[in-house]
mmCIF file of C-alpha atoms in Angstrom:
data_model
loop_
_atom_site.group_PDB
_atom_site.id
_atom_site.type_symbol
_atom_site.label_atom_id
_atom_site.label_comp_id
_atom_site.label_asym_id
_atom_site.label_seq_id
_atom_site.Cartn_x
_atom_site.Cartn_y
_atom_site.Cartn_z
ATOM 1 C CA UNK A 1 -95.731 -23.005 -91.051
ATOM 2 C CA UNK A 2 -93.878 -25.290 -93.527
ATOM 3 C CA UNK A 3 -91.966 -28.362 -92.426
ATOM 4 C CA UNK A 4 -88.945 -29.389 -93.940
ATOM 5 C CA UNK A 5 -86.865 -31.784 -92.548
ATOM 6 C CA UNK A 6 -83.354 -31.446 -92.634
ATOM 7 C CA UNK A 7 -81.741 -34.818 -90.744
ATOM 8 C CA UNK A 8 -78.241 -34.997 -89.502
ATOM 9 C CA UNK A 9 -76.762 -37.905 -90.057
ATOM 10 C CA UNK A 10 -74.026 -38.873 -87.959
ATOM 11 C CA UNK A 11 -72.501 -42.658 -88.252
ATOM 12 C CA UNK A 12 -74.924 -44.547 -85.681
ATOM 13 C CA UNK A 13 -77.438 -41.756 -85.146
ATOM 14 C CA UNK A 14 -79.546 -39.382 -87.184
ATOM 15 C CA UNK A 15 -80.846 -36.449 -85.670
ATOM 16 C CA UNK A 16 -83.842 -34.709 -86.815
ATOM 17 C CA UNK A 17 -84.935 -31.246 -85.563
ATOM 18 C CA UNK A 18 -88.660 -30.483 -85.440
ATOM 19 C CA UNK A 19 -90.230 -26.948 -85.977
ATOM 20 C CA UNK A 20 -90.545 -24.858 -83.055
ATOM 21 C CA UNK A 21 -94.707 -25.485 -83.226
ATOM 22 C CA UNK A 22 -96.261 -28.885 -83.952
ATOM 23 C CA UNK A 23 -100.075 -28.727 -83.493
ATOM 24 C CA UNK A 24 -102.770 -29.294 -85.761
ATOM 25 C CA UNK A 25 -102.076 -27.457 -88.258
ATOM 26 C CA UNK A 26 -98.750 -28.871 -89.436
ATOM 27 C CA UNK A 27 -98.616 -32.354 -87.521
ATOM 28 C CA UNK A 28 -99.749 -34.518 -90.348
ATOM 29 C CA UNK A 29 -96.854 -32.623 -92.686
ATOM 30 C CA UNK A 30 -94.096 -33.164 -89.932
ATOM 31 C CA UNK A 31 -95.426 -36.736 -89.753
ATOM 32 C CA UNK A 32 -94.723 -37.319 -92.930
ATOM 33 C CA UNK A 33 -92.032 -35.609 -93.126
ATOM 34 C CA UNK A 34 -90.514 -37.543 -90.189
ATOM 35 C CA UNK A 35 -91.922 -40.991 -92.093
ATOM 36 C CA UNK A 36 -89.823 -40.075 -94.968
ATOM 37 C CA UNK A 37 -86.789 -39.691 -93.422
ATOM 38 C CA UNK A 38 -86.994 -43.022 -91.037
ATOM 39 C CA UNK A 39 -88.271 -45.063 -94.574
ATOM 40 C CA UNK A 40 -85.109 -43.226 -96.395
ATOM 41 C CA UNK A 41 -83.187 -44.855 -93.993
ATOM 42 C CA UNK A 42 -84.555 -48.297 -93.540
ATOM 43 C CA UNK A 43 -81.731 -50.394 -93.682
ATOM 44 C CA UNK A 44 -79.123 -48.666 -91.266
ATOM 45 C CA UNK A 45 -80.978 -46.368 -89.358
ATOM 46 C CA UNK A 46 -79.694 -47.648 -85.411
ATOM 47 C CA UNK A 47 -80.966 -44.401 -83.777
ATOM 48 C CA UNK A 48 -83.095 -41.138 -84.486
ATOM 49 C CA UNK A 49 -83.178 -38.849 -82.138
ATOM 50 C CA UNK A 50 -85.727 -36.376 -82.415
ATOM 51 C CA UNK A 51 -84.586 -32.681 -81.623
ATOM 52 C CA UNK A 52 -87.531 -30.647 -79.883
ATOM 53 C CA UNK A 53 -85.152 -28.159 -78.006
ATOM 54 C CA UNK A 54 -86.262 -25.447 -80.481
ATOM 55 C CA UNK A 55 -90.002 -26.288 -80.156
ATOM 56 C CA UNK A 56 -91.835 -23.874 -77.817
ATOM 57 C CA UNK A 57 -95.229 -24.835 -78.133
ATOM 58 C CA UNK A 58 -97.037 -28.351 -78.368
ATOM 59 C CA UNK A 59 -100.177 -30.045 -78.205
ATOM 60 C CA UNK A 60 -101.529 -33.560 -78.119
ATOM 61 C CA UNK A 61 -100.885 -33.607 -82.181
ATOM 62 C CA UNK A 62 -97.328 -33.478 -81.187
ATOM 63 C CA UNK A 63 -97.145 -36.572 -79.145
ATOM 64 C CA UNK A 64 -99.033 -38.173 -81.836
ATOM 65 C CA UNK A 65 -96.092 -37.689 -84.277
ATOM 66 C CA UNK A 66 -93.923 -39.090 -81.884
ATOM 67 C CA UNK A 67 -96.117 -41.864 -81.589
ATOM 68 C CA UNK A 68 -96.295 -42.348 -85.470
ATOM 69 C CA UNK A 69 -92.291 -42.335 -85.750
ATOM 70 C CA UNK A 70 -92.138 -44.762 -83.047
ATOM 71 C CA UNK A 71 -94.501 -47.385 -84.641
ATOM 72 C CA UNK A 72 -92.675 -47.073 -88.321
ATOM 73 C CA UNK A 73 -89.048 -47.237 -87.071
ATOM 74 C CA UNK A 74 -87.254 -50.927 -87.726
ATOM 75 C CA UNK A 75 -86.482 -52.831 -85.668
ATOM 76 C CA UNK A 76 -83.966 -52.767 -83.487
ATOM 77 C CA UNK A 77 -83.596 -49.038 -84.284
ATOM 78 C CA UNK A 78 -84.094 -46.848 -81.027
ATOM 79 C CA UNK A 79 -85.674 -43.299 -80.802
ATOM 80 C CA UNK A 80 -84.695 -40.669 -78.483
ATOM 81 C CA UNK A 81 -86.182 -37.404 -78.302
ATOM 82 C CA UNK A 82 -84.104 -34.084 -77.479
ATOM 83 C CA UNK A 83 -86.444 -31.372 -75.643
ATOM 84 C CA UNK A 84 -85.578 -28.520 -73.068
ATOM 85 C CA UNK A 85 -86.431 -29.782 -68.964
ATOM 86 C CA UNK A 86 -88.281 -26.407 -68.218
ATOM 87 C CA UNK A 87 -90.038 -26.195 -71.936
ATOM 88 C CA UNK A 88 -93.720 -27.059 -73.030
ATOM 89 C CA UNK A 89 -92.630 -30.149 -75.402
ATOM 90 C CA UNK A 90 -91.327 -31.868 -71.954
ATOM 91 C CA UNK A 91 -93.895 -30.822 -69.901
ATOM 92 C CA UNK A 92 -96.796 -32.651 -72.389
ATOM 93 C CA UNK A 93 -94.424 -35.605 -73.156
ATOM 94 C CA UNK A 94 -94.280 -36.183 -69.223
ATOM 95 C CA UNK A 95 -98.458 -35.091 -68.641
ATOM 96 C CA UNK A 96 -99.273 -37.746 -71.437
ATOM 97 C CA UNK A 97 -97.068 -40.884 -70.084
ATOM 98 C CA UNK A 98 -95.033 -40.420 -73.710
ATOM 99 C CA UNK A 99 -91.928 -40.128 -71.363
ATOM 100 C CA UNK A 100 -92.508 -43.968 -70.038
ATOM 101 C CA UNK A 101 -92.048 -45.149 -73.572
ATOM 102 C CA UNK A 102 -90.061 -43.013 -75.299
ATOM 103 C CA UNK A 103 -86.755 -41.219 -73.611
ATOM 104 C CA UNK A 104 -86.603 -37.700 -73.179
ATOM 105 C CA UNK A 105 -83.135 -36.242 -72.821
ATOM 106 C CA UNK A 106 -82.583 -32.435 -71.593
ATOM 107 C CA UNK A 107 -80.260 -31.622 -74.515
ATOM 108 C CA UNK A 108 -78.690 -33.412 -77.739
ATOM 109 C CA UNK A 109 -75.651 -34.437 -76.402
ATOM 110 C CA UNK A 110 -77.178 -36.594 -73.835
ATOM 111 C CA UNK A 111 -79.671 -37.985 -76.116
ATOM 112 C CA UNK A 112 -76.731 -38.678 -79.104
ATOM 113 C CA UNK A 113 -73.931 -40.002 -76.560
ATOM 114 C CA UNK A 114 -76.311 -42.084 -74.268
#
């Protein structure tokens, strides 16, 4: 599966939706992908929210990319990340403590209009 990423960009956010598997077989190209758009971006990126309500399976590679955004985005830029409460992206951002640094909203209007 090919990543592409399409970002939304809205006047102080820009949304970015992720595919609906990140493991390791396409983590390092939605990494990149990801790293492209927050670089692209630089000097007036406020917020990126990530958009994982589509993504129905995750592993530990996943968080990882999160992980990677979060270290490359300027400062004081936030990140926000989008995923369903009862779907597998929430359930391993919360069972690998990604939750306590990163926010994790049930749906994209909560995580745009917080």
């Amino acid at each position: 599966m090919t990543f592409f990423p399409n970002p939304y960009d809205l006047p102080e956010c820009t949304l970015l939706g992720f595919p609906s598997e990140i493991d390791l077989s396409n983590a390092d190209v939605v990494l990149v992908g990801a790293l492209d758009v927050v670089d692209a971006r630089r000097d007036r990126l406020r917020l990126l929210v990530l958009d994982l309500t589509r993504t129905h399976f995750m592993d530990s590679q996943g968080v990882r990319v999160i992980a990677g955004v979060r270290v490359r985005l300027p400062r004081p830029a936030q990140l926000r990340v989008a995923a369903r409460p009862d779907g597998v992206a929430s359930r391993v951002l919360e069972l690998t403590g990604m939750r306590r640094d990163v926010p994790v909203y049930d749906n994209l209007a909560e995580a745009i209009g917080s």
